[in-house]
Structure formats: C-alpha cells, structure tokens
Coordinates of C-alpha atoms in Angstrom, one line a residue:
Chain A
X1 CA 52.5 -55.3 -71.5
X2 CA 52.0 -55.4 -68.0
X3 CA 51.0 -51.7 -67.3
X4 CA 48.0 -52.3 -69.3
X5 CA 46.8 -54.5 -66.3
X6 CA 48.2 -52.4 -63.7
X7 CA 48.0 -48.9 -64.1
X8 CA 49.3 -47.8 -60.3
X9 CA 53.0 -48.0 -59.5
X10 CA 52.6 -49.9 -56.2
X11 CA 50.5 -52.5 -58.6
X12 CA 52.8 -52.7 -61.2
X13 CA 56.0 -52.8 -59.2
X14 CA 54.0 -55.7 -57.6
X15 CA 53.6 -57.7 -60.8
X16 CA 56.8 -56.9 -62.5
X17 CA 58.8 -58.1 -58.8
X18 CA 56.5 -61.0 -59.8
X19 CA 57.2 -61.9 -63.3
X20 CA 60.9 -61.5 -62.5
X21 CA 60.7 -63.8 -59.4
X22 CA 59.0 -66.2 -61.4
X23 CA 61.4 -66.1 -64.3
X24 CA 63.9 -66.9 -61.7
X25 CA 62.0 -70.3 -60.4
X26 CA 62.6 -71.2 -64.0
X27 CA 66.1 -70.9 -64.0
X28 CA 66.0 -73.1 -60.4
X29 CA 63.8 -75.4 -62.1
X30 CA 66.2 -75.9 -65.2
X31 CA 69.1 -76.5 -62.4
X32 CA 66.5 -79.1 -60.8
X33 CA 66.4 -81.0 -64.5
X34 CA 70.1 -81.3 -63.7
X35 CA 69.8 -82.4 -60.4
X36 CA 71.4 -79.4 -59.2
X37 CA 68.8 -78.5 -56.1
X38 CA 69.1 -74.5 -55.6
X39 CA 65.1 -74.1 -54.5
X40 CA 65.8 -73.6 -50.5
X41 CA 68.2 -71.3 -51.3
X42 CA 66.5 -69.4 -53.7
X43 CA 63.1 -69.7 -51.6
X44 CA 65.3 -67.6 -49.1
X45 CA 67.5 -65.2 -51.2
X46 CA 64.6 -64.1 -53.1
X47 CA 62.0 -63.3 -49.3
X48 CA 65.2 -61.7 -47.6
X49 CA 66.4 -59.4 -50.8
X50 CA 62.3 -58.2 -51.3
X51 CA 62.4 -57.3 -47.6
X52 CA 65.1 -55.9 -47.4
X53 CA 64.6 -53.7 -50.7
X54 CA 61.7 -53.1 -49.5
X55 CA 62.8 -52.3 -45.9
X56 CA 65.5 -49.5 -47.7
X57 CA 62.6 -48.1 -50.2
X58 CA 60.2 -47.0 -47.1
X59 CA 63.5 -45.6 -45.3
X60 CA 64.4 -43.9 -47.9
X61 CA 61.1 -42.1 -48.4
X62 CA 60.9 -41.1 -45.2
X63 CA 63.8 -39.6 -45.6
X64 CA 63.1 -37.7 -49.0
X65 CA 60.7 -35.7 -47.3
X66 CA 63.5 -35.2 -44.2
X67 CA 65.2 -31.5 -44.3
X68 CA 68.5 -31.8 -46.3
X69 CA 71.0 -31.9 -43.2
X70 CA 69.5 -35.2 -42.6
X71 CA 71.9 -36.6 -45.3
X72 CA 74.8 -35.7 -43.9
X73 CA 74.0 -37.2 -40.5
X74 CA 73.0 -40.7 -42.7
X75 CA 75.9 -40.6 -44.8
X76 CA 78.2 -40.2 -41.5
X77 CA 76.0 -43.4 -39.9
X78 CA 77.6 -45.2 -43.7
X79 CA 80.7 -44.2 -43.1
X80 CA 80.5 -45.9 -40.0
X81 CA 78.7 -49.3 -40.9
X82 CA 81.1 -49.2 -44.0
X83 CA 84.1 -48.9 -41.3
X84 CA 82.6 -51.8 -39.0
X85 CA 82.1 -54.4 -42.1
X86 CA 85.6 -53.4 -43.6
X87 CA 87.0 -54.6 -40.7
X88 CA 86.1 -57.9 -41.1
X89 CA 88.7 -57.8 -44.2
X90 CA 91.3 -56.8 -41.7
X91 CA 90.8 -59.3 -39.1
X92 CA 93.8 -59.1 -37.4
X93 CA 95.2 -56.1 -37.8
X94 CA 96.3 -53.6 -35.2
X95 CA 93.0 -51.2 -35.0
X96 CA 91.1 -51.9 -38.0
X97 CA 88.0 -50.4 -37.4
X98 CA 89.7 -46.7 -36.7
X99 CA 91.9 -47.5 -39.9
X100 CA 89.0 -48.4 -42.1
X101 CA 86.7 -45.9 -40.7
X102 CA 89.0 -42.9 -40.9
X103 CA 90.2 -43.9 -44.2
X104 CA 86.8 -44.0 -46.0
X105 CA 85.9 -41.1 -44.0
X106 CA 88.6 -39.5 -45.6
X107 CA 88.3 -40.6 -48.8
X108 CA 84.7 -41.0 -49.5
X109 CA 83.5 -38.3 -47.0
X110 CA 86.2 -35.5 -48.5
X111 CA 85.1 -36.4 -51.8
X112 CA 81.3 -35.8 -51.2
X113 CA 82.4 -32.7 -49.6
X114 CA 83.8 -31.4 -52.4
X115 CA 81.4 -32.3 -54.7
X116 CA 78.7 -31.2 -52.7
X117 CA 80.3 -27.7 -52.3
X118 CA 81.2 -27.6 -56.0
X119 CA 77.6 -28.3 -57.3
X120 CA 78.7 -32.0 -58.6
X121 CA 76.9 -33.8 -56.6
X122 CA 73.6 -32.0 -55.5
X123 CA 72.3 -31.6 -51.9
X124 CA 68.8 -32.9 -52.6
X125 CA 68.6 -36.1 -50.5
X126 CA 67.1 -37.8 -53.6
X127 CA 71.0 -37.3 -55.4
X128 CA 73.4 -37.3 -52.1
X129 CA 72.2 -40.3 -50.8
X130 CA 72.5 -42.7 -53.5
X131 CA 75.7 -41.2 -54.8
X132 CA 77.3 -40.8 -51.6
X133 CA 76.3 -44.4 -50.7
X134 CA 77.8 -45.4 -54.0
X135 CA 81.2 -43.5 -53.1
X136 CA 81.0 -44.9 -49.6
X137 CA 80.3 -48.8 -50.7
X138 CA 83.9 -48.4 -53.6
X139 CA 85.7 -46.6 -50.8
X140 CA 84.7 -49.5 -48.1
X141 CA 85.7 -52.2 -51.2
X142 CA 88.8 -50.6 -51.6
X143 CA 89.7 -50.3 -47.7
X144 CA 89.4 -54.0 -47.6
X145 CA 91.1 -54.9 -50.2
X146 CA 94.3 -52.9 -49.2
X147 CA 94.1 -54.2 -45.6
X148 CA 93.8 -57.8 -46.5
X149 CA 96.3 -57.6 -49.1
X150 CA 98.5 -55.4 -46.7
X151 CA 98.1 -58.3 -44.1
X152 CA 98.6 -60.8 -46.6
X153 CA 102.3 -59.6 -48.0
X154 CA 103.4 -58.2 -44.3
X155 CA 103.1 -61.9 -42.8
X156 CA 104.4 -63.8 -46.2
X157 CA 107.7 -61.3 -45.7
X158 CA 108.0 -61.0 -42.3
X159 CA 111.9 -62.0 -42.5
X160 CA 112.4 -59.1 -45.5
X161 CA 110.9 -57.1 -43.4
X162 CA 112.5 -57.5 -40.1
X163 CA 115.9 -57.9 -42.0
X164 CA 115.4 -54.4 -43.4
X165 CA 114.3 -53.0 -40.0
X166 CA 117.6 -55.1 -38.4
X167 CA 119.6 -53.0 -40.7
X168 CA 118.4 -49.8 -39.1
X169 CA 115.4 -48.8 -41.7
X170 CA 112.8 -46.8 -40.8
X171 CA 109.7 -49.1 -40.3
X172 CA 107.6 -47.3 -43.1
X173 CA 110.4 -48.4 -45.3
X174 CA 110.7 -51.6 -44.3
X175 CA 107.2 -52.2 -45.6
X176 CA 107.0 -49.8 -48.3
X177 CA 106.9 -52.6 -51.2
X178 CA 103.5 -54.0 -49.2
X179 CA 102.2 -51.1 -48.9
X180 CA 102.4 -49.6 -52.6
X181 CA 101.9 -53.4 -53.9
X182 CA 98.3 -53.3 -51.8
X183 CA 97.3 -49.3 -53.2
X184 CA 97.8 -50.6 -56.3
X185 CA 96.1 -54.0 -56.3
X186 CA 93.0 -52.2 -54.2
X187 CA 92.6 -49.9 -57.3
X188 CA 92.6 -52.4 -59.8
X189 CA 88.6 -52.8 -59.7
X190 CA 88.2 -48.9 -59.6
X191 CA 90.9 -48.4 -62.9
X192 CA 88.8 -51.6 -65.1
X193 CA 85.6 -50.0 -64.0
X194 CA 86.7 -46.5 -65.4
X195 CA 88.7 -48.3 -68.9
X196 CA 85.6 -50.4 -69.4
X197 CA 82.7 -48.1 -68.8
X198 CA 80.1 -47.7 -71.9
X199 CA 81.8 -51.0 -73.5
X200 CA 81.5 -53.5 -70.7
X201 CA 79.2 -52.1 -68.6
X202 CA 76.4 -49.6 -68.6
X203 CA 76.6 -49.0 -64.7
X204 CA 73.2 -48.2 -62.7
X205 CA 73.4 -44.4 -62.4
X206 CA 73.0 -43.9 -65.9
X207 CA 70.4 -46.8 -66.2
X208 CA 68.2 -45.3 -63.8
X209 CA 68.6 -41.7 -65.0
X210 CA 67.8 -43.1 -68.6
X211 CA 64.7 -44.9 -67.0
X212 CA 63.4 -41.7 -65.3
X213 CA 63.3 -40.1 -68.7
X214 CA 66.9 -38.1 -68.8
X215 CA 68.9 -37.1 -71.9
X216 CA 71.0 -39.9 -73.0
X217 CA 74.1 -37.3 -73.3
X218 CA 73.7 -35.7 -69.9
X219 CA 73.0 -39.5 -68.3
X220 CA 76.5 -40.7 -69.7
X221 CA 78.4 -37.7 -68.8
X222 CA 77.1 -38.1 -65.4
X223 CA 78.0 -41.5 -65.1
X224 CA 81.6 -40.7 -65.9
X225 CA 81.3 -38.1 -63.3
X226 CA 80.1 -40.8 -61.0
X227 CA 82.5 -43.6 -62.2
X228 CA 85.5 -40.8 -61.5
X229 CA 84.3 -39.7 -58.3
X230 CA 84.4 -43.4 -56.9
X231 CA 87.9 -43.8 -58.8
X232 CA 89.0 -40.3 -56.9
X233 CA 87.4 -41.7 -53.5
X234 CA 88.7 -45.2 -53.9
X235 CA 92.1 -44.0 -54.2
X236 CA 92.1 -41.5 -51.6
X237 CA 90.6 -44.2 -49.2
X238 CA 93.4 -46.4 -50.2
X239 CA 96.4 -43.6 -49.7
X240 CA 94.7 -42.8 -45.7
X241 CA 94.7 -47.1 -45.6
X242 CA 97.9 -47.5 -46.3
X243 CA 99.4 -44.8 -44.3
X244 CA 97.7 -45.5 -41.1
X245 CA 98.0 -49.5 -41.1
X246 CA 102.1 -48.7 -42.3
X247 CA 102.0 -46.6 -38.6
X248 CA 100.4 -49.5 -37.0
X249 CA 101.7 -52.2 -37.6
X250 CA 105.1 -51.4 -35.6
X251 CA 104.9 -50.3 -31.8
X252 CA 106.9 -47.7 -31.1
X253 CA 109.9 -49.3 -30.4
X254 CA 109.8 -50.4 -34.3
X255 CA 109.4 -53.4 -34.0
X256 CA 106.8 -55.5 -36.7
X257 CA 103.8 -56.6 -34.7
X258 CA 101.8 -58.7 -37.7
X259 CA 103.7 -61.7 -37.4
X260 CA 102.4 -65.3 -38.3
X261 CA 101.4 -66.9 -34.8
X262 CA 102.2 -63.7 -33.0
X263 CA 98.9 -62.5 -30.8
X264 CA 99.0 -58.7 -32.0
X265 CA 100.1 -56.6 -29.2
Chain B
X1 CA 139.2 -63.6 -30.5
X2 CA 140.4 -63.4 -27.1
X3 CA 141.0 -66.4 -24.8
X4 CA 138.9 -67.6 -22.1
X5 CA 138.4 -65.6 -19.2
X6 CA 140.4 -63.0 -21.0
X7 CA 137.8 -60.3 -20.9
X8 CA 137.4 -58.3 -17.7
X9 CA 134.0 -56.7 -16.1
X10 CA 135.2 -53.6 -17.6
X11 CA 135.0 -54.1 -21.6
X12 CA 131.5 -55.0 -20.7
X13 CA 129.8 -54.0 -24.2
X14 CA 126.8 -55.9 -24.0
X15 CA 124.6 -57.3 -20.4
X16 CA 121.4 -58.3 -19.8
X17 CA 119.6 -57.9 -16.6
X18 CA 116.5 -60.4 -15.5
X19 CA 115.6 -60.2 -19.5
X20 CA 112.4 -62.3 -19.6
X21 CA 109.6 -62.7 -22.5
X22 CA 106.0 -64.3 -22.5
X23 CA 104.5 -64.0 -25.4
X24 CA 100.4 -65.5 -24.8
X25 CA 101.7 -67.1 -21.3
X26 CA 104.5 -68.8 -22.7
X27 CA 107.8 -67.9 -21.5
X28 CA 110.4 -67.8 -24.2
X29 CA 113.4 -66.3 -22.4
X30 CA 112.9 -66.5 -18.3
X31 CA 115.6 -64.1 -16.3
X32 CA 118.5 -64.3 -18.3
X33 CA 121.4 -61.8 -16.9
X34 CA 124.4 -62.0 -18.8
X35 CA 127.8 -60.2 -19.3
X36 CA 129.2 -59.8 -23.3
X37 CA 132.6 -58.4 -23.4
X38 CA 134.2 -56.7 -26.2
X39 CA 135.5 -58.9 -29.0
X40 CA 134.3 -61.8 -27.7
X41 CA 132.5 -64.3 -29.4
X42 CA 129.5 -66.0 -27.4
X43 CA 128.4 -68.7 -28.8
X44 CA 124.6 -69.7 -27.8
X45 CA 123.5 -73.2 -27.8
X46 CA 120.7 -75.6 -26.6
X47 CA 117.6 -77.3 -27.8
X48 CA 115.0 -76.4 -30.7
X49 CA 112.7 -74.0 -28.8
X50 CA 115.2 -73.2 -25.8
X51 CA 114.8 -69.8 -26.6
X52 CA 117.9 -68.9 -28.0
X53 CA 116.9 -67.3 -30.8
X54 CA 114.3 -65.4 -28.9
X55 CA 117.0 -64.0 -26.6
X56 CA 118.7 -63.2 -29.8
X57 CA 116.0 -60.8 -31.0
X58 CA 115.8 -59.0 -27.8
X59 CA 119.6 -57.9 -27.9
X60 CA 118.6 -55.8 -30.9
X61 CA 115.4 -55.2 -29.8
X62 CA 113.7 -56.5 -32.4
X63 CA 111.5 -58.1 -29.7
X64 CA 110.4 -55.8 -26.4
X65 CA 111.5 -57.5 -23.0
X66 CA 108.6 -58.3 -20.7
X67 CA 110.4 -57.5 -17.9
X68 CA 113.9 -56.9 -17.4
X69 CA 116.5 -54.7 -20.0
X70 CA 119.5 -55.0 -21.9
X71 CA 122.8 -52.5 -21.5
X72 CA 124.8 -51.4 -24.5
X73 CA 127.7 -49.8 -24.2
X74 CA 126.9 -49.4 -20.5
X75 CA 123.4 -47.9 -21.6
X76 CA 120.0 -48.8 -21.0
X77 CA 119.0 -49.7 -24.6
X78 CA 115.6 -48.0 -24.5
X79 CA 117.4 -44.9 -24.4
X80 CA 118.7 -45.7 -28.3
X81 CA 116.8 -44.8 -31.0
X82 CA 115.7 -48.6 -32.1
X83 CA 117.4 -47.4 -36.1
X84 CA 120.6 -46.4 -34.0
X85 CA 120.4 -49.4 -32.1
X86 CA 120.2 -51.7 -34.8
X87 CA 123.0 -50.2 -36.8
X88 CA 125.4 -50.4 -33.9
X89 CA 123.7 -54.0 -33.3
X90 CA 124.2 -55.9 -36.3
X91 CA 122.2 -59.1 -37.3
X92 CA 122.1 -61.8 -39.4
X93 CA 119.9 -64.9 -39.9
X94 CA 119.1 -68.0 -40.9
X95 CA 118.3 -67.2 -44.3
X96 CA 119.9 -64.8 -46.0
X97 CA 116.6 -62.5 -46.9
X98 CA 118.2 -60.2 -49.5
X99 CA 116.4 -57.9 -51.4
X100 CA 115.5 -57.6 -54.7
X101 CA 118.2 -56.4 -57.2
X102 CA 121.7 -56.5 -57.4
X103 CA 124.5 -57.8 -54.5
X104 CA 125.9 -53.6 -54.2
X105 CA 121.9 -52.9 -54.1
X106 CA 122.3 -55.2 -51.1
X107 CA 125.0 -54.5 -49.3
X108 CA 124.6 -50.5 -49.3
X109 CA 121.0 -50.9 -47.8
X110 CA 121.8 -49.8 -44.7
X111 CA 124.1 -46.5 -45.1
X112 CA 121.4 -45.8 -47.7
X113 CA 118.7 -45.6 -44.8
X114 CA 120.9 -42.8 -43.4
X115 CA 121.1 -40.8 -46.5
X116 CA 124.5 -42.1 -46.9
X117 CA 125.6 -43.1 -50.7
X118 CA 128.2 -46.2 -50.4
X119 CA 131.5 -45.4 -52.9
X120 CA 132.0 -48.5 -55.2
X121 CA 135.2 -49.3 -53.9
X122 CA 133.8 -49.5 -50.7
X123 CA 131.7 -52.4 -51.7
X124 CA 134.3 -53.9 -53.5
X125 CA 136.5 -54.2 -50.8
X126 CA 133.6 -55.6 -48.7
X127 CA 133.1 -57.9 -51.2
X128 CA 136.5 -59.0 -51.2
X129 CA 136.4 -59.0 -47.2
X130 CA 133.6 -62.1 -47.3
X131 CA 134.9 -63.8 -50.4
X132 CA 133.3 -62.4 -53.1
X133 CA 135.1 -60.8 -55.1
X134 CA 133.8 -59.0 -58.5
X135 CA 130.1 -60.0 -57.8
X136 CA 128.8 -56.4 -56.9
X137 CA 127.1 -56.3 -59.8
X138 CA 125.3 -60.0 -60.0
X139 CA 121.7 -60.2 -59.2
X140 CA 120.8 -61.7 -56.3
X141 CA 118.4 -63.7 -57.7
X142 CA 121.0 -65.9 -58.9
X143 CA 123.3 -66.6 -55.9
X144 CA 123.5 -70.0 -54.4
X145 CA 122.7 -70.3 -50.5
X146 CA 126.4 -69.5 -49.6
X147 CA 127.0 -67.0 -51.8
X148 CA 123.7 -65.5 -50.5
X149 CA 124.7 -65.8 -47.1
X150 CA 128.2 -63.9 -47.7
X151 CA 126.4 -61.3 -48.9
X152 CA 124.2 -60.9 -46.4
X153 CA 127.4 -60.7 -43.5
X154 CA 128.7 -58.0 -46.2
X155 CA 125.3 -55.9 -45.9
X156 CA 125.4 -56.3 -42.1
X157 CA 128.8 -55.1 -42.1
X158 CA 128.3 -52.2 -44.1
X159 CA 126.7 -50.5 -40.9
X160 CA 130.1 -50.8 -39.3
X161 CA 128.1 -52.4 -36.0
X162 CA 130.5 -52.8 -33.1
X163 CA 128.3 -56.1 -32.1
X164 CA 127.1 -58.8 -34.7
X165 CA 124.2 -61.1 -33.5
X166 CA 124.2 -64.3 -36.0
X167 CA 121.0 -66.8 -35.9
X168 CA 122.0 -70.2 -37.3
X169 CA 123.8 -68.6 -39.9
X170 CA 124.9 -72.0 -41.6
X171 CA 122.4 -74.0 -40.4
X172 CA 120.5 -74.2 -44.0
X173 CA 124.1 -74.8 -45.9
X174 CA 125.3 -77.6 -46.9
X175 CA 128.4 -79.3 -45.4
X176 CA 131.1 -77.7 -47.8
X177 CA 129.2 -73.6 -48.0
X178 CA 129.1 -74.2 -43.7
X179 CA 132.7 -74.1 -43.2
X180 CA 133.2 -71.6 -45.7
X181 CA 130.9 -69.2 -43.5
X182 CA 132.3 -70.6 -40.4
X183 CA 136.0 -69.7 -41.1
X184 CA 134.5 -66.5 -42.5
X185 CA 133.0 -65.1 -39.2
X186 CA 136.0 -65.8 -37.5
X187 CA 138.3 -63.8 -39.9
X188 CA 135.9 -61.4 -39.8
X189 CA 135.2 -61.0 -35.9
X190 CA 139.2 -61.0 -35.6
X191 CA 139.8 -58.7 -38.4
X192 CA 136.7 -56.0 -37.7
X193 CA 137.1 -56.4 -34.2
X194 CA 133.6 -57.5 -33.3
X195 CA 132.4 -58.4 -30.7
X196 CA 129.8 -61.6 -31.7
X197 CA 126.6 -63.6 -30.3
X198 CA 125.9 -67.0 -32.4
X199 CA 123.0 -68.5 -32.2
X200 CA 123.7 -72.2 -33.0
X201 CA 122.3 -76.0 -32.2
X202 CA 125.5 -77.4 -33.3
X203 CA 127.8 -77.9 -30.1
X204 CA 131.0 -78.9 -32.4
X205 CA 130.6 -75.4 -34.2
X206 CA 130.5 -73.9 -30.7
X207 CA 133.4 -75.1 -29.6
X208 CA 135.1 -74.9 -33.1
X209 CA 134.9 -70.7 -32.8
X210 CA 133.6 -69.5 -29.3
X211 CA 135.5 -67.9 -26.8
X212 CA 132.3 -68.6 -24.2
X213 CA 129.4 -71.1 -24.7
X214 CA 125.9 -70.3 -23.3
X215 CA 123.6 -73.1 -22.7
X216 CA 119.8 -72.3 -23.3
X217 CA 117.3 -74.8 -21.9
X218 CA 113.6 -73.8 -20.9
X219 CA 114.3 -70.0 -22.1
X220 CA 117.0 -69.8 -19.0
X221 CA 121.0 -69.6 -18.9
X222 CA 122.1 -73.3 -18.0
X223 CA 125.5 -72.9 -17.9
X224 CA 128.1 -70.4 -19.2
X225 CA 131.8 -70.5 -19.7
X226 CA 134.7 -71.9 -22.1
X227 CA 133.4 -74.2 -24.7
X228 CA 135.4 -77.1 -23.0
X229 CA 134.2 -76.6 -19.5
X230 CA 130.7 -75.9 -20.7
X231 CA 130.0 -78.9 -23.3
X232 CA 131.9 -81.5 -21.4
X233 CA 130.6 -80.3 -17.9

C-alpha cells in the first residue's frame, strides 16, 4: 500500500521506517495502559538504532563502489573490534584480547578464506561483507562464551585442578574437563541453529535473498551453506579458544594462575 | 620417625633459603630458611592466615617464591621439571578433591600421567596400606569424608614421593575419622619412610606425631624445635 504513495526508495524506506516505528509506540503505549513506562527508553533505542543503521547503510555504499581488496582490509578491522568486545567476556583472563582475536581470526578468517577461494562465498563486496561479518559476529559469540565458561569452571575447581597438577599432571590435563565442557557448551547455539533451521527460524540471509527476488530453492540452499559455514567457523574459533587460554592460564612453572582472589600474574 | 635432634645437617632432603611471597603487597611467607631432614616429620603450626599453608604450596611449587628458593635433594628446585617435582613432592589437602569415577580410577592418576598403567594388585595393596581394603572398585561419589581422605593419601602415594606435604588433612573430619587419619600418617611415614611436612592449627596433633614443630606467625618462622620445647616455650 504504501509504494503507491511513494514511488522512490529513499521515500518509501522513509515511510515504511515510519509505520514500523509508529506500530512500535503502540506497543509502548499498550505497556503505558499497564503502567509499565518503556517511552524514554524506546524514544532512545528507536533515534540510536536509525542512526546507526543508517550510519552502516552510507558506509557500506561507499564501500560497494570500493575495489574488492577493500573487504579484506574491513573484514581484518572486524576481526579486530570482534577481538576487543570478546574480551569483555573474558575479563580476567590471562591475555584475552590476543586469545579472542587470534581465535576468531583463525576460525572465522580461515573459513572465509576458504570459501572465498572455493567460489562459496563470492568476492563481490556486496556478498563478503555481510557474510564474513555474519561468520565474524558467531565466531566472536562463540569466543566469549568458551572464555567465560572456561573462567567460570577453572575458578569453581581450582582444588581439582591444583590436586591433579600436585599429582604431577601435565597442566593441559589438569583442565582438560573445563576445557572440552566450555567447546561444547559454546557450540550449543551454533548446533540448535543448524537442527532448527527452516522449522524454527527462517534466518536473514535467505529472507533478504527472497526479498531481492531470488529462487526460493537456491535462497534455502544458501542459507544452509551460510548456517554451516558459521557452525564450521564457530567451532574452529572455539578449538584455537580453548587451546590458547588451556596454555595461558598456567605460567611456566605450571602453576594455575586463575584463582579466586588471586590478581592474575 | 626419628627422635629429636636425631637428624644431622647431612640427610638434609628438603631447605628453604630467605623463601618469601607477596602476593598484591601482602606478604604471605617473609624469609623463611629452614632445614627438613629425611624421615622426619615437621609439623607446622600457627594462626589462621600465618602463612602456613602458603609456605606449604611453595615446597612443591605449586606457588612461585618472590624471592628466595627451595633445595630438594640438595637441588635448586627450579632446576626440576615442576611434573617431576611434584611426583617426588607429594601433597595432600584439606579436602580430599577426588575425581570423578571409581577409588582405583583415583588412586592410579598419577602413574597414569606418566604413561604408566597401575597392576590391580598394586592398588589393592595400597588400599590395604590406608585401610581400605576391597574398595578399589566403589565410586567415589559415595565415600564418606574419611574414607575420601584415605584415598586420597593412597593416590598421593601412588607416585612413590620421597617427601609428603599434608595441609590440614583432618581438619574437616570429625573427632572419630581424625584419629583414624592421624595414626594412619604415622604408620605410613614409618612404614614408607617419608619424610613429612603437616600443615596443622591443632597444637595437641603436633605434638601427638611431630618429630619438630614450626611455629608460623606473620608468614615468618617463630620458633622451631621438639614439640615439647616448642609448644611449651
């Protein structure tokens, strides 16, 4: 209905940001009948998510019309905000930021590699960006979820832990049931994503590709490309994760340095 | 256990020298230089937060010194590899920490670090050695607080260590399962031939089993010597 009013894009992305905004002033207004006073809030949420979309969109076409190799030097710049805000989950622990940085690098960075090189994912900026970005944001979830629940297990078992390395093991054994318990619990969100995808959820990739007009086929086989590609980076991220934080959490001397009310040393 | 003042300067098996540690600017042990001779049992006592404990996790090196080493076998200990160390060094704690699974699952954790498979009988007659007999097979999972506590000498004891560092290790039994371990780590330090370091805050279990007492105040060495002229000085 509404591109009969506005037949420009710019125009009708106006009026449908518009109609959506309003529909949610509804919803604040039924909260309101409830006494539940969400207005401020929503005042906010809704002026800083249209600037910053709209921020991202003008980016982003500038950089659509930027040669191709400028992907890879943006990608690299996610990697490396993904690596600064994953670190906030690992507050903490021993060198965070090199840990979650190399291990999304690894896993979401090799994985785009690949892809790129094998034709999966194609080099246009228009289809690296957004899917690396997607690969990049799963890989940065994942990091953070195996460092905090890394953190979490090391300091509710430091005396297990200590006992085992007391008893001459090697300190990667010592915290080798930590360590697999956080790969697996970091992949949980990547495996439900992958057993629930077409029942649950119809995920954006193949939502916008059916928008822009594609086959419905080719859109869902590319989503479970996508949705495996994330699962493959995820877990790749999670394997470099665990590895590097099994290495530093011990000095050299083997002994455990995340310890409740121990300054990390 | 030999008697007081037995031991000479030469069966010196363990020694610190000026061993200190701050940890964030507080000082937890402050210059302690100490002799351990073979097959003696040291007992350690003092104070909640005199730093016994944390002088106990630097003889294995579980801890790093600030400042200062520790000598083992008439080696500076940084020299060890810390896994060699720590076999040789044997320790046990206040709780028991056992692992999930059964007691023989236990008790040959350490040999299995080294690639070493521990023969049944072996851990039978461990098991026999701390009172346990026939339990190689129970889960741990349903062992009460003595029990557990056996079985946790028995897995230190696999690693055959020539010195056995114990932290407070009746300290959470009750009355009756404390003298049981009590008169256990005596047979066993006579028996094995160990040389020991107990951790305690008990001063009557000190001088119950100690051929030297140690007194710990402020993370420093108040007073050493035989139990009677330490805890009646």
């Amino acid at each position: 209905m509404l591109n009969m009013f506005f037949r420009g894009p710019l125009q009708l992305g106006i009026a449908q940001a518009a109609v959506t905004a309003l529909a949610a002033m509804i919803v604040v207004l039924l909260a309101r009948s409830r006494n539940i006073h969400l207005e401020s809030d929503l005042a906010l949420a809704l002026l800083r998510g249209a600037v910053q979309i709209v921020a991202v969109g003008s980016i982003l076409g500038i950089l659509l019309r930027s040669p191709r190799w400028t992907g890879g030097l943006l990608l690299a710049a996610m990697i490396l905000a993904a690596g600064t805000i994953s670190r906030r989950r690992a507050k903490g622990l021993p060198a965070a930021f090199e840990i979650s940085t190399y291990a999304i690098a690894c896993g979401a960075g090799s994985v785009i590699a690949v892809m790129t090189l094998l034709g999966v994912i194609d080099t246009a900026i228009t289809s690296l960006i957004p899917i690396g970005s997607m690969l990049i944001a799963n890989a940065m979830n994942t990091n953070g979820l195996t460092l905090n629940r890394f953190r979490a297990d090391v300091i509710a078992h430091t005396g297990e832990i200590e006992t085992a390395l007391a008893l001459g093991a090697a300190p990667k054994q010592s915290v080798a049931p930590y360590s697999e318990a956080s790969f697996e619990a970091s992949l949980i969100p990547a495996i439900d994503s992958l057993r629930s995808l077409g029942i649950v959820w119809i995920p954006g990739v193949m939502a916008g590709m059916l928008l822009s007009g594609a086959s419905p086929f080719y859109a869902a086989i590319y989503q479970f490309v996508v949705v495996a590609m994330i699962f493959t980076a995820s877990g790749l991220t999670s394997l470099v994760s665990t590895l590097l934080i099994q290495t530093h959490a011990f000095t050299p001397a083997e002994q455990l340095v995340i310890r409740p009310g121990l300054a990390i040393q | 256990m030999i008697a007081p003042g037995e031991a000479s300067h030469n069966d010196v098996i363990l020694a610190t020298e000026h061993l200190s540690r701050v940890v964030g600017g507080v000082t937890l042990v402050n210059d302690v230089s100490v002799e351990i001779h073979t097959r003696e049992l040291v007992a350690v006592v003092g104070p909640s937060g005199s730093g016994k404990s944390s002088f106990l996790r630097l003889l294995n090196r579980l801890d790093e010194p600030t400042s200062g080493t520790v000598t083992f076998e008439g080696l500076d200990y940084r020299l060890i590899p810390p896994r060699e160390l720590r076999r040789k060094i044997g320790m046990v704690t206040q709780r028991a920490y056992l692992f999930p699974g059964s007691v023989a699952d236990n008790i040959s954790f350490g040999p299995r670090q080294r690639g070493e498979e521990m023969p049944p009988d072996e851990i039978d007659g461990l098991l026999v050695h701390v009172g346990l007999p026939g339990f190689s097979d129970r889960n741990v999972a349903n062992l009460s607080g003595g029990e557990a506590q056996r079985v946790s000498l028995a897995r230190a004891l696999a690693n055959s260590p020539t010195v056995l560092l114990l932290d407070e290790p009746t300290s959470a039994l009750d009355q009756e399962a404390k003298i049981g371990i009590e008169s256990l780590i005596e047979k066993i330090v006579q028996q094995s031939q160990l040389t020991c370091v107990l951790v305690t805050h008990d001063f009557e279990q000190a001088s119950r089993v100690a051929d030297r007492v140690m007194v710990f105040q402020a993370g420093r060495v108040l007073r050493v010597g035989s139990a009677t002229e330490v805890l009646h000085a």
